[in-house]
Amino acid sequence: MSTKAAPSHSLLVPKLWTTLHENYNLKKFATDCISGLTVAVVALPLAMAIAIASGATPAQGLITAIVGGFLVSALGGSRFQIGGPTAAFIVVVLNVILDHGYDGMLIATFIAGLILVVAGFLKLGSYVKYVPYPVITGFTSGIAATIFLGQLKELLGFNLSDLATPPRDVVHQLMAYGSHLSTVSMSTVIVGFASLAVMLTIRHFKPRWPVFLIGVLVGSFAVWIAQQLGTPLNVATIGSKFGALPTGLPMPHVPAFSFEKIQEVFPSALTIAFLAGVEALLSAVVADGMTGHHHRSNIELVAQGTANCASVMVAGLPVTGAIARTATNIRSGALTPVSGMMHAVFVLLFLMVASPLAQWIPLTSLAAILVIVAWNISEVERFRHLMLAPLGDRLVLISTFLLTIFVDLTAAIATGVVMAALLFMHRMSEVVAVTTEKNPLADEGEEDPQHPTAPLPEFNKLPKGVEVYQINGPFFFGAAGTINDILDEMRDHPKVLILQMRGVPMMDASGVASLMGVFDKVRRHGGQIILTGVQLQPRYVLRNMGVRNGEASISMVPDFNRALDLARTYLT
């Protein structure tokens, strides 16, 4: 009994459309509202903390959570995905803003959104799984370390105002902290570490409670009560640094594009698109594992791209799927993407009604949140586990990790992927073997009952002028030189060369070119070539590149016995 694959067009249908046609009712809506409210409580302090760490304002973080979060859920391919600003983008966004200004970041994000939309429609979502695991772990751990070091300024209250430019790389950050130890604010340290202690304690004993919100409330209450008692603390708050938050969304507008600016920010746009795609699809995979459902990766990329373009139009930040918030959404009982949409609605209601209260939130409490987030995404156990892997994988992991910290994420990803690809090609080339043995070289598998396979002669009993070689393994450009090296050692120029290829599952153009070089060498001396057991993919590639059965002294037969019979015919 055969099963039909899902129509390709259905893979571009948002999950919202699917779930609303599954007897959606008021009871399910109420459940989604409760889970959406729970996620909004988690998202509120996180969105503000991530925005501030990225060099933006807390309002821009909330706006990103509202617009991006709503569109990711409404248009995406996962039932449970929660979109918004994430900690993984902090390093990238901060560097783009410092290099190209906030407008440059908006242009880069808009281009990244377009790239994601195109990737989704081209159905490239499944290709994200080919990003090597050591690369993902390396840059994720590197981002975590960078976030942690970047938050020490707000957590400890360093005053670096005398520096002409803020330190950007890890080395200069550590040097700046070391030279400004005398500026550390004890009030800031006390409030920050009190918030951190409260959050860690609650997470240990009551992990389902909104630990980030509680930590922020503790810090805010300390600042407020000190103000009311007439002894204000010397602690920077959202109000003292950024002023009052807006009470609604700004009017949409498209940033001013120019060809020169696009050229400048395009590498950053590629990084944002890659990071948004990878993190969103990883989050969707995590959600699938927790629930047993399956996401649609291509429409998820389209939704992520649309959300990023829309976020730019309200001066927001890059958007992607947030793994922790998505997991919270699932644990809170979410049933459909409506939950994610309602999470955005609840954040908007906070912005409209309760934004004046945000002025009391200490920046050190938000920094404490990001310290915990940095630890959560640091992949310490996975990093340690990968250090037990083969040497090549360890080199990819460490290189990506160090480049993320000391150079930038773009260089880290590019270098890591290239190193992993070279490592893969090296390993695959080692799998390929070209052999000629004194033992019989018989094909396994298909045997014609009309012509049963007879015992083959010993190698030295083969007809004179016949050479037999067997290729095993994928024959691609990384291994193309192998056959030349071995066939160069042929004793004489054979009258018939038999190549057994049943063990070759795939070939590429370089493999075919290598074979054709061997064929030309044999033909120049009047020889014939017989290929046996050629599988479907190699046969297709060979045919398309001009190597066909019966043409140019080349024959293809199913098995070795027939090849031997044909060779005797050629010899006579």
Coordinates of C-alpha atoms in Angstrom, one line a residue:
M1 CA 0.0 0.0 0.0
S2 CA 1.5 3.3 -1.1
T3 CA 1.1 6.7 0.6
K4 CA 0.9 10.0 -1.2
A5 CA 3.3 12.7 -0.2
A6 CA 1.8 16.0 0.9
P7 CA 1.4 18.4 -2.0
S8 CA 4.3 20.8 -2.3
H9 CA 2.0 23.8 -2.1
S10 CA 0.7 22.7 1.3
L11 CA 4.2 23.2 2.7
L12 CA 3.7 26.9 2.2
V13 CA 0.4 27.1 4.1
P14 CA 0.7 28.8 7.5
K15 CA -0.1 26.6 10.5
L16 CA -2.6 29.2 11.6
W17 CA -4.8 28.4 8.6
T18 CA -4.5 24.7 9.3
T19 CA -5.3 24.9 13.0
L20 CA -8.2 27.2 12.7
H21 CA -9.9 24.5 10.5
E22 CA -9.5 21.9 13.2
N23 CA -12.7 22.7 15.1
Y24 CA -11.2 25.8 16.8
N25 CA -13.6 27.2 19.4
L26 CA -13.8 29.6 22.4
K27 CA -12.5 27.0 24.8
K28 CA -9.3 26.6 22.8
F29 CA -9.1 30.4 22.4
A30 CA -9.2 30.8 26.2
T31 CA -6.4 28.3 26.6
D32 CA -4.3 30.1 24.0
C33 CA -4.9 33.4 25.7
I34 CA -3.7 32.1 29.0
S35 CA -0.5 30.7 27.5
G36 CA 0.0 33.9 25.5
L37 CA -0.3 36.0 28.6
T38 CA 2.3 33.7 30.3
V39 CA 4.7 34.1 27.5
A40 CA 4.2 37.9 27.4
V41 CA 5.2 38.1 31.1
V42 CA 8.4 36.3 30.2
A43 CA 8.9 38.4 27.0
L44 CA 8.5 41.8 28.5
P45 CA 11.7 42.1 30.5
L46 CA 13.7 40.0 28.0
A47 CA 12.7 42.2 25.0
M48 CA 13.8 45.4 26.9
A49 CA 17.0 43.8 28.1
I50 CA 18.0 42.5 24.7
A51 CA 17.3 45.8 23.0
I52 CA 19.4 47.8 25.5
A53 CA 22.3 45.3 25.1
S54 CA 22.0 45.6 21.4
G55 CA 22.5 49.4 21.4
A56 CA 18.8 50.2 21.0
T57 CA 16.1 51.5 23.3
P58 CA 13.8 49.3 25.5
A59 CA 10.8 50.6 23.5
Q60 CA 12.3 49.2 20.3
G61 CA 12.6 45.8 21.9
L62 CA 9.0 45.8 22.9
I63 CA 7.9 47.0 19.4
T64 CA 9.9 44.1 17.9
A65 CA 8.2 41.6 20.2
I66 CA 4.8 43.0 19.2
V67 CA 5.1 43.3 15.4
G68 CA 7.6 40.5 14.9
G69 CA 6.0 38.1 17.4
F70 CA 2.5 38.6 15.9
L71 CA 3.6 38.0 12.3
V72 CA 5.8 35.0 13.1
S73 CA 2.9 33.2 14.7
A74 CA 0.3 34.4 12.2
L75 CA 2.3 33.4 9.1
G76 CA 4.7 30.8 10.3
G77 CA 4.9 27.0 9.9
S78 CA 4.9 26.0 13.6
R79 CA 2.0 25.8 15.9
F80 CA 4.0 27.0 18.9
Q81 CA 6.8 29.3 17.6
I82 CA 7.2 32.5 19.5
G83 CA 9.1 35.3 17.6
G84 CA 10.8 38.4 18.8
P85 CA 14.3 39.8 19.6
T86 CA 16.7 37.2 20.9
A87 CA 20.0 37.2 22.7
A88 CA 21.8 35.6 19.8
F89 CA 21.4 38.9 17.8
I90 CA 22.9 41.1 20.5
V91 CA 26.5 40.9 19.2
V92 CA 25.5 41.2 15.5
V93 CA 23.1 44.1 16.0
L94 CA 25.4 46.1 18.3
N95 CA 28.3 45.8 15.8
V96 CA 26.1 46.8 12.9
I97 CA 24.8 49.9 14.8
L98 CA 28.3 50.9 15.8
D99 CA 29.6 50.5 12.2
H100 CA 26.7 51.7 10.1
G101 CA 24.3 53.5 12.5
Y102 CA 20.8 52.5 13.4
D103 CA 19.6 53.2 9.9
G104 CA 22.3 50.8 8.6
M105 CA 21.0 48.1 10.9
L106 CA 17.4 48.7 9.7
I107 CA 18.6 48.3 6.0
A108 CA 20.6 45.2 6.8
T109 CA 17.6 43.6 8.6
F110 CA 15.2 44.5 5.7
I111 CA 17.6 42.8 3.2
A112 CA 17.9 39.8 5.6
G113 CA 14.1 39.6 5.6
L114 CA 13.9 39.6 1.8
I115 CA 16.6 36.9 1.7
L116 CA 14.6 34.7 4.1
V117 CA 11.4 35.2 2.1
V118 CA 13.2 34.2 -1.1
A119 CA 14.8 31.2 0.7
G120 CA 11.4 30.0 1.9
F121 CA 9.8 30.2 -1.6
L122 CA 12.8 28.4 -3.1
K123 CA 12.1 25.7 -0.4
L124 CA 15.6 26.0 1.1
G125 CA 14.3 25.5 4.7
S126 CA 15.4 21.9 4.8
Y127 CA 19.0 22.8 4.0
V128 CA 19.6 24.4 7.4
K129 CA 20.0 20.9 8.8
Y130 CA 23.3 20.7 6.9
V131 CA 24.9 23.4 9.1
P132 CA 27.5 21.4 11.0
Y133 CA 26.8 20.9 14.7
P134 CA 30.2 22.0 15.9
V135 CA 29.7 25.3 14.0
I136 CA 26.3 26.0 15.7
T137 CA 27.6 25.1 19.1
G138 CA 30.8 27.1 18.6
F139 CA 29.2 30.4 17.6
T140 CA 26.3 29.9 20.2
S141 CA 28.8 29.5 23.0
G142 CA 30.9 32.4 21.7
I143 CA 27.8 34.6 21.6
A144 CA 27.0 33.6 25.2
A145 CA 30.5 34.5 26.4
T146 CA 30.4 37.9 24.6
I147 CA 26.9 38.7 26.0
F148 CA 28.2 37.9 29.5
L149 CA 31.2 40.2 29.2
G150 CA 29.1 42.9 27.7
Q151 CA 26.7 42.9 30.6
L152 CA 29.3 43.5 33.3
K153 CA 29.2 47.2 32.6
E154 CA 25.5 47.6 33.6
L155 CA 25.6 44.8 36.2
L156 CA 28.5 46.4 38.1
G157 CA 27.7 50.0 37.2
F158 CA 31.0 50.8 35.5
N159 CA 31.3 54.4 34.4
L160 CA 33.1 54.4 31.0
S161 CA 31.9 57.9 29.9
D162 CA 35.5 59.2 29.7
L163 CA 36.3 56.8 26.8
A164 CA 36.0 58.3 23.3
T165 CA 34.3 55.2 21.9
P166 CA 32.9 52.3 23.9
P167 CA 35.1 49.1 23.9
R168 CA 33.7 46.6 21.3
D169 CA 35.9 43.6 21.4
V170 CA 36.5 41.3 24.4
V171 CA 40.1 42.4 24.9
H172 CA 39.3 46.1 25.0
Q173 CA 36.3 45.5 27.2
L174 CA 38.4 43.7 29.8
M175 CA 41.1 46.4 29.6
A176 CA 38.4 49.1 30.1
Y177 CA 36.9 47.2 33.1
G178 CA 40.3 46.8 34.6
S179 CA 41.2 50.4 34.3
H180 CA 37.8 51.6 35.7
L181 CA 37.4 49.4 38.7
S182 CA 37.2 52.5 40.9
T183 CA 34.0 53.6 39.1
V184 CA 32.0 50.5 40.2
S185 CA 28.8 51.5 41.9
M186 CA 28.1 49.5 45.1
S187 CA 24.4 50.5 44.9
T188 CA 24.2 49.0 41.4
V189 CA 26.1 45.9 42.4
I190 CA 23.7 45.3 45.4
V191 CA 20.5 45.8 43.3
G192 CA 21.9 43.7 40.4
F193 CA 23.1 40.8 42.5
A194 CA 19.9 40.9 44.6
S195 CA 17.9 40.6 41.4
L196 CA 20.2 37.8 40.2
A197 CA 19.9 35.9 43.5
V198 CA 16.1 36.2 43.5
M199 CA 15.9 34.9 40.0
L200 CA 18.2 32.0 40.5
T201 CA 16.5 31.0 43.8
I202 CA 13.0 31.1 42.3
R203 CA 14.2 29.2 39.2
H204 CA 15.5 26.4 41.4
F205 CA 12.5 26.1 43.6
K206 CA 9.7 27.3 41.4
P207 CA 10.9 27.0 37.8
R208 CA 7.4 27.7 36.4
W209 CA 7.2 31.1 37.9
P210 CA 8.0 34.2 35.8
V211 CA 11.5 34.5 37.3
F212 CA 12.7 37.4 35.0
L213 CA 9.7 39.5 35.8
I214 CA 10.0 38.9 39.5
G215 CA 13.7 39.8 39.4
V216 CA 12.9 43.0 37.6
L217 CA 10.1 43.8 40.1
V218 CA 12.5 43.3 43.0
G219 CA 15.0 45.7 41.6
S220 CA 12.4 48.2 40.6
F221 CA 10.8 48.1 44.0
A222 CA 14.2 48.7 45.7
V223 CA 14.8 51.8 43.5
W224 CA 11.2 53.1 44.0
I225 CA 11.2 52.6 47.8
A226 CA 14.6 54.3 48.2
Q227 CA 13.2 57.3 46.1
Q228 CA 10.1 57.5 48.3
L229 CA 12.3 57.5 51.5
G230 CA 14.3 60.4 50.2
T231 CA 17.5 58.4 49.7
P232 CA 17.6 57.7 46.0
L233 CA 20.0 55.0 44.9
N234 CA 22.8 55.8 42.4
V235 CA 21.4 53.2 40.0
A236 CA 20.7 53.8 36.3
T237 CA 17.2 53.0 35.3
I238 CA 15.2 53.0 32.1
G239 CA 13.7 56.3 33.0
S240 CA 17.1 58.0 33.8
K241 CA 18.7 56.7 30.6
F242 CA 16.0 56.5 28.0
G243 CA 13.1 58.6 29.4
A244 CA 9.5 57.6 29.2
L245 CA 8.4 54.7 27.0
P246 CA 5.9 55.4 24.2
T247 CA 2.3 54.3 24.7
G248 CA 1.8 52.8 21.2
L249 CA 3.3 51.8 18.0
P250 CA 5.0 54.3 15.7
M251 CA 3.7 54.9 12.2
P252 CA 5.3 52.5 9.7
H253 CA 7.9 53.9 7.3
V254 CA 10.5 52.4 4.9
P255 CA 14.1 53.3 5.7
A256 CA 16.0 55.4 3.1
F257 CA 17.9 53.0 0.9
S258 CA 21.0 53.8 -1.2
F259 CA 23.1 51.5 -3.3
E260 CA 26.2 52.4 -1.3
K261 CA 24.6 51.6 2.0
I262 CA 23.3 48.3 0.7
Q263 CA 26.8 47.4 -0.4
E264 CA 28.1 48.3 3.0
V265 CA 25.6 46.3 5.1
F266 CA 25.1 43.3 2.8
P267 CA 27.6 41.0 4.6
S268 CA 25.8 41.9 7.9
A269 CA 22.4 41.2 6.2
L270 CA 23.6 37.7 5.2
T271 CA 24.7 37.1 8.8
I272 CA 21.3 38.2 10.1
A273 CA 19.4 36.1 7.6
F274 CA 21.5 33.0 8.4
L275 CA 21.2 33.5 12.2
A276 CA 17.5 34.2 12.0
G277 CA 16.9 31.2 9.8
V278 CA 19.0 28.8 11.8
E279 CA 17.6 29.9 15.2
A280 CA 14.0 29.9 14.0
L281 CA 14.2 26.4 12.5
L282 CA 16.1 25.1 15.5
S283 CA 13.4 26.5 17.8
A284 CA 10.7 24.8 15.6
V285 CA 12.5 21.5 15.8
V286 CA 12.7 21.8 19.6
A287 CA 8.9 22.5 19.6
D288 CA 8.3 19.4 17.4
G289 CA 10.3 17.3 19.8
M290 CA 8.3 18.5 22.8
T291 CA 4.9 18.1 21.2
G292 CA 5.1 15.4 18.5
H293 CA 3.9 17.9 15.8
H294 CA 5.8 18.8 12.7
H295 CA 6.6 22.3 11.4
R296 CA 6.7 23.5 7.9
S297 CA 10.2 24.9 7.4
N298 CA 9.7 26.8 4.2
I299 CA 6.7 28.8 5.2
E300 CA 8.5 29.4 8.6
L301 CA 11.3 31.1 6.7
V302 CA 8.8 33.2 4.7
A303 CA 7.2 34.3 8.0
Q304 CA 10.5 35.1 9.6
G305 CA 11.4 37.2 6.6
T306 CA 8.1 39.0 6.5
A307 CA 8.4 39.7 10.3
N308 CA 11.9 41.2 9.9
C309 CA 10.8 43.5 7.1
A310 CA 7.7 44.6 9.1
S311 CA 9.9 45.1 12.2
V312 CA 12.2 47.4 10.2
M313 CA 9.2 49.5 9.1
V314 CA 8.5 50.4 12.8
A315 CA 12.2 50.9 13.6
G316 CA 12.4 47.5 15.4
L317 CA 15.2 44.9 15.7
P318 CA 15.8 41.6 13.9
V319 CA 13.3 38.9 14.6
T320 CA 13.6 35.2 15.0
G321 CA 12.2 32.2 16.8
A322 CA 12.9 32.3 20.6
I323 CA 13.6 28.8 21.9
A324 CA 13.0 29.5 25.6
R325 CA 9.8 31.5 25.0
T326 CA 8.6 28.8 22.6
A327 CA 9.2 26.2 25.2
T328 CA 7.4 28.3 27.8
N329 CA 4.5 28.6 25.3
I330 CA 4.2 24.8 25.1
R331 CA 4.5 24.3 28.8
S332 CA 1.7 26.8 29.4
G333 CA -0.7 24.8 27.3
A334 CA -0.7 26.5 24.0
L335 CA -2.7 24.8 21.3
T336 CA -2.3 26.9 18.1
P337 CA -0.4 29.9 16.8
V338 CA -3.1 32.1 18.3
S339 CA -1.2 31.9 21.5
G340 CA 1.8 33.5 20.0
M341 CA -0.4 36.2 18.4
M342 CA -2.0 36.9 21.8
H343 CA 1.4 37.2 23.4
A344 CA 2.1 40.1 21.1
V345 CA -1.3 41.6 21.9
F346 CA -0.6 41.5 25.6
V347 CA 2.9 43.1 25.2
L348 CA 1.1 45.9 23.2
L349 CA -1.4 46.3 26.0
F350 CA 1.5 46.7 28.5
L351 CA 3.0 49.4 26.2
M352 CA -0.3 51.2 26.0
V353 CA -1.3 51.0 29.7
A354 CA 1.6 50.3 32.0
S355 CA 4.7 51.7 30.2
P356 CA 5.1 54.6 32.8
L357 CA 6.0 51.9 35.4
A358 CA 9.0 50.9 33.3
Q359 CA 10.9 54.0 34.3
W360 CA 11.8 52.4 37.6
I361 CA 13.4 49.3 36.1
P362 CA 17.1 49.2 36.9
L363 CA 19.5 48.5 34.0
T364 CA 21.5 46.3 36.4
S365 CA 18.4 44.0 36.9
L366 CA 18.0 43.7 33.1
A367 CA 21.7 42.9 32.9
A368 CA 21.2 40.2 35.5
I369 CA 18.6 38.7 33.2
L370 CA 21.0 38.6 30.3
V371 CA 23.6 36.9 32.5
I372 CA 21.2 34.1 33.1
V373 CA 20.3 34.0 29.4
A374 CA 24.0 33.9 28.5
W375 CA 24.4 30.8 30.7
N376 CA 21.3 29.2 29.2
I377 CA 22.6 29.5 25.6
S378 CA 26.2 28.8 26.5
E379 CA 25.9 25.1 25.5
V380 CA 28.4 24.2 28.2
E381 CA 27.5 20.5 28.3
R382 CA 27.3 20.2 24.5
F383 CA 30.7 22.0 24.2
R384 CA 32.2 19.7 26.7
H385 CA 30.7 16.7 24.9
L386 CA 32.0 17.9 21.5
M387 CA 35.5 18.1 22.9
L388 CA 35.5 14.3 22.9
A389 CA 34.8 14.3 19.2
P390 CA 37.5 13.6 16.5
L391 CA 40.3 16.2 16.2
G392 CA 38.8 17.8 13.1
D393 CA 35.4 18.5 14.8
R394 CA 37.2 19.9 17.8
L395 CA 39.2 22.3 15.6
V396 CA 36.0 23.5 13.9
L397 CA 34.3 24.0 17.3
I398 CA 37.2 25.9 18.9
S399 CA 37.9 28.0 15.8
T400 CA 34.2 29.1 15.5
F401 CA 34.1 29.8 19.2
L402 CA 37.2 31.9 19.3
L403 CA 36.4 33.8 16.1
T404 CA 33.0 34.7 17.5
I405 CA 34.6 36.2 20.6
F406 CA 37.7 37.9 19.2
V407 CA 36.7 38.8 15.6
D408 CA 33.0 38.7 14.7
L409 CA 30.1 36.3 14.0
T410 CA 30.3 36.7 10.2
A411 CA 33.9 35.6 10.1
A412 CA 33.2 32.8 12.6
I413 CA 30.3 31.3 10.7
A414 CA 32.1 31.6 7.3
T415 CA 35.3 30.0 8.6
G416 CA 33.5 27.3 10.6
V417 CA 31.3 26.2 7.6
V418 CA 34.3 26.2 5.2
M419 CA 36.4 24.2 7.7
A420 CA 33.6 21.7 8.3
A421 CA 33.1 21.3 4.5
L422 CA 36.8 20.7 3.9
L423 CA 36.8 18.2 6.8
F424 CA 33.8 16.4 5.3
M425 CA 35.4 16.3 1.9
H426 CA 38.6 14.9 3.4
R427 CA 36.7 12.2 5.3
M428 CA 34.7 11.3 2.2
S429 CA 37.8 11.1 0.0
E430 CA 39.3 8.6 2.5
V431 CA 36.2 6.4 2.1
V432 CA 36.8 6.0 -1.6
A433 CA 38.9 3.0 -2.6
V434 CA 40.1 1.8 -6.0
T435 CA 41.3 -1.8 -5.8
T436 CA 42.6 -4.5 -8.0
E437 CA 43.1 -7.8 -6.4
K438 CA 44.4 -11.3 -7.1
N439 CA 41.2 -12.5 -5.6
P440 CA 38.0 -12.7 -7.7
L441 CA 36.3 -9.3 -8.2
A442 CA 32.7 -10.4 -8.3
D443 CA 29.8 -8.1 -8.0
E444 CA 27.4 -8.7 -5.2
G445 CA 23.7 -8.5 -5.7
E446 CA 21.8 -9.0 -8.9
E447 CA 22.3 -12.3 -10.6
D448 CA 20.6 -13.3 -13.8
P449 CA 19.0 -16.8 -13.2
Q450 CA 19.4 -17.5 -16.9
H451 CA 23.2 -16.9 -16.6
P452 CA 24.3 -17.9 -13.1
T453 CA 27.6 -16.5 -12.0
A454 CA 30.4 -18.9 -12.5
P455 CA 33.5 -18.9 -10.3
L456 CA 35.9 -16.2 -11.6
P457 CA 39.4 -17.0 -12.6
E458 CA 42.4 -16.0 -10.5
F459 CA 43.7 -12.6 -11.4
N460 CA 46.7 -14.1 -13.2
K461 CA 44.3 -16.3 -15.2
L462 CA 42.3 -13.4 -16.6
P463 CA 42.5 -13.1 -20.4
K464 CA 45.8 -11.4 -21.4
G465 CA 45.2 -7.7 -21.9
V466 CA 42.3 -7.4 -19.5
E467 CA 42.7 -5.2 -16.4
V468 CA 40.0 -5.2 -13.6
Y469 CA 39.5 -2.4 -11.1
Q470 CA 36.8 -1.9 -8.5
I471 CA 35.7 1.5 -7.1
N472 CA 34.0 1.7 -3.8
G473 CA 32.6 4.9 -2.2
P474 CA 31.1 8.2 -3.4
F475 CA 33.2 9.4 -6.3
F476 CA 33.3 13.2 -6.0
F477 CA 35.9 15.9 -6.5
G478 CA 37.6 15.3 -3.2
A479 CA 38.4 11.7 -4.3
A480 CA 38.8 12.2 -8.0
G481 CA 42.6 12.1 -7.8
T482 CA 42.5 8.7 -6.2
I483 CA 41.7 6.7 -9.4
N484 CA 44.4 8.6 -11.3
D485 CA 47.0 7.8 -8.8
I486 CA 46.2 4.1 -8.8
L487 CA 45.5 3.6 -12.4
D488 CA 48.8 5.3 -13.3
E489 CA 50.4 2.1 -11.8
M490 CA 48.8 -0.1 -14.4
R491 CA 51.4 -2.6 -15.7
D492 CA 50.6 -2.2 -19.4
H493 CA 48.1 -0.4 -21.5
P494 CA 45.2 -2.8 -21.3
K495 CA 43.2 -3.8 -24.3
V496 CA 40.2 -4.0 -22.1
L497 CA 39.7 -2.1 -18.9
I498 CA 36.8 -3.4 -16.7
L499 CA 35.7 -0.9 -13.9
Q500 CA 33.3 -2.4 -11.4
M501 CA 31.2 0.4 -10.0
R502 CA 28.4 -1.3 -8.0
G503 CA 30.0 0.3 -4.9
V504 CA 29.7 3.9 -6.2
P505 CA 26.5 5.4 -4.9
M506 CA 27.1 8.9 -6.4
M507 CA 29.4 10.8 -8.7
D508 CA 29.9 14.5 -9.5
A509 CA 31.4 16.3 -12.5
S510 CA 34.9 16.0 -11.1
G511 CA 34.6 12.3 -10.7
V512 CA 33.3 12.0 -14.3
A513 CA 36.2 14.2 -15.6
S514 CA 38.7 11.9 -13.7
L515 CA 37.2 8.8 -15.3
M516 CA 37.1 10.4 -18.7
G517 CA 40.9 11.1 -18.4
V518 CA 41.4 7.4 -17.7
F519 CA 39.1 6.5 -20.6
D520 CA 41.1 8.7 -23.0
K521 CA 44.4 7.1 -21.9
V522 CA 43.0 3.6 -22.6
R523 CA 41.5 4.6 -26.0
R524 CA 44.7 6.3 -27.1
H525 CA 46.3 2.8 -27.1
G526 CA 43.3 1.1 -28.8
G527 CA 41.6 -0.2 -25.7
Q528 CA 38.0 -0.7 -24.7
I529 CA 36.3 0.2 -21.5
I530 CA 33.6 -1.8 -19.8
L531 CA 31.6 -0.4 -16.8
T532 CA 29.7 -2.9 -14.6
G533 CA 27.0 -2.4 -12.0
V534 CA 26.6 1.4 -12.6
Q535 CA 24.0 2.7 -10.2
L536 CA 21.2 5.1 -11.1
Q537 CA 22.7 8.4 -10.0
P538 CA 26.2 7.8 -11.5
R539 CA 24.5 6.5 -14.7
Y540 CA 22.5 9.7 -14.9
V541 CA 25.5 12.0 -14.4
L542 CA 27.6 10.0 -16.9
R543 CA 25.0 10.1 -19.5
N544 CA 24.4 13.8 -19.1
M545 CA 28.1 14.4 -19.5
G546 CA 28.5 12.4 -22.7
V547 CA 29.5 9.0 -21.3
R548 CA 26.9 6.6 -22.9
N549 CA 26.7 2.9 -23.4
G550 CA 27.9 1.8 -26.8
E551 CA 29.6 5.1 -27.7
A552 CA 33.3 6.0 -27.8
S553 CA 34.6 2.5 -26.9
I554 CA 32.5 2.4 -23.7
S555 CA 30.1 -0.4 -22.7
M556 CA 28.0 -0.8 -19.6
V557 CA 26.8 -4.2 -18.4
P558 CA 25.0 -5.3 -15.3
D559 CA 27.6 -7.7 -13.8
F560 CA 31.2 -8.9 -13.9
N561 CA 30.5 -12.2 -15.7
R562 CA 28.9 -10.4 -18.6
A563 CA 31.8 -7.9 -18.6
L564 CA 34.3 -10.8 -18.9
D565 CA 32.3 -12.4 -21.7
L566 CA 32.3 -9.0 -23.6
A567 CA 36.0 -8.6 -22.9
R568 CA 36.8 -11.9 -24.6
T569 CA 34.7 -10.8 -27.6
Y570 CA 36.8 -7.7 -27.9
L571 CA 40.0 -9.6 -27.7
T572 CA 39.0 -11.9 -30.5

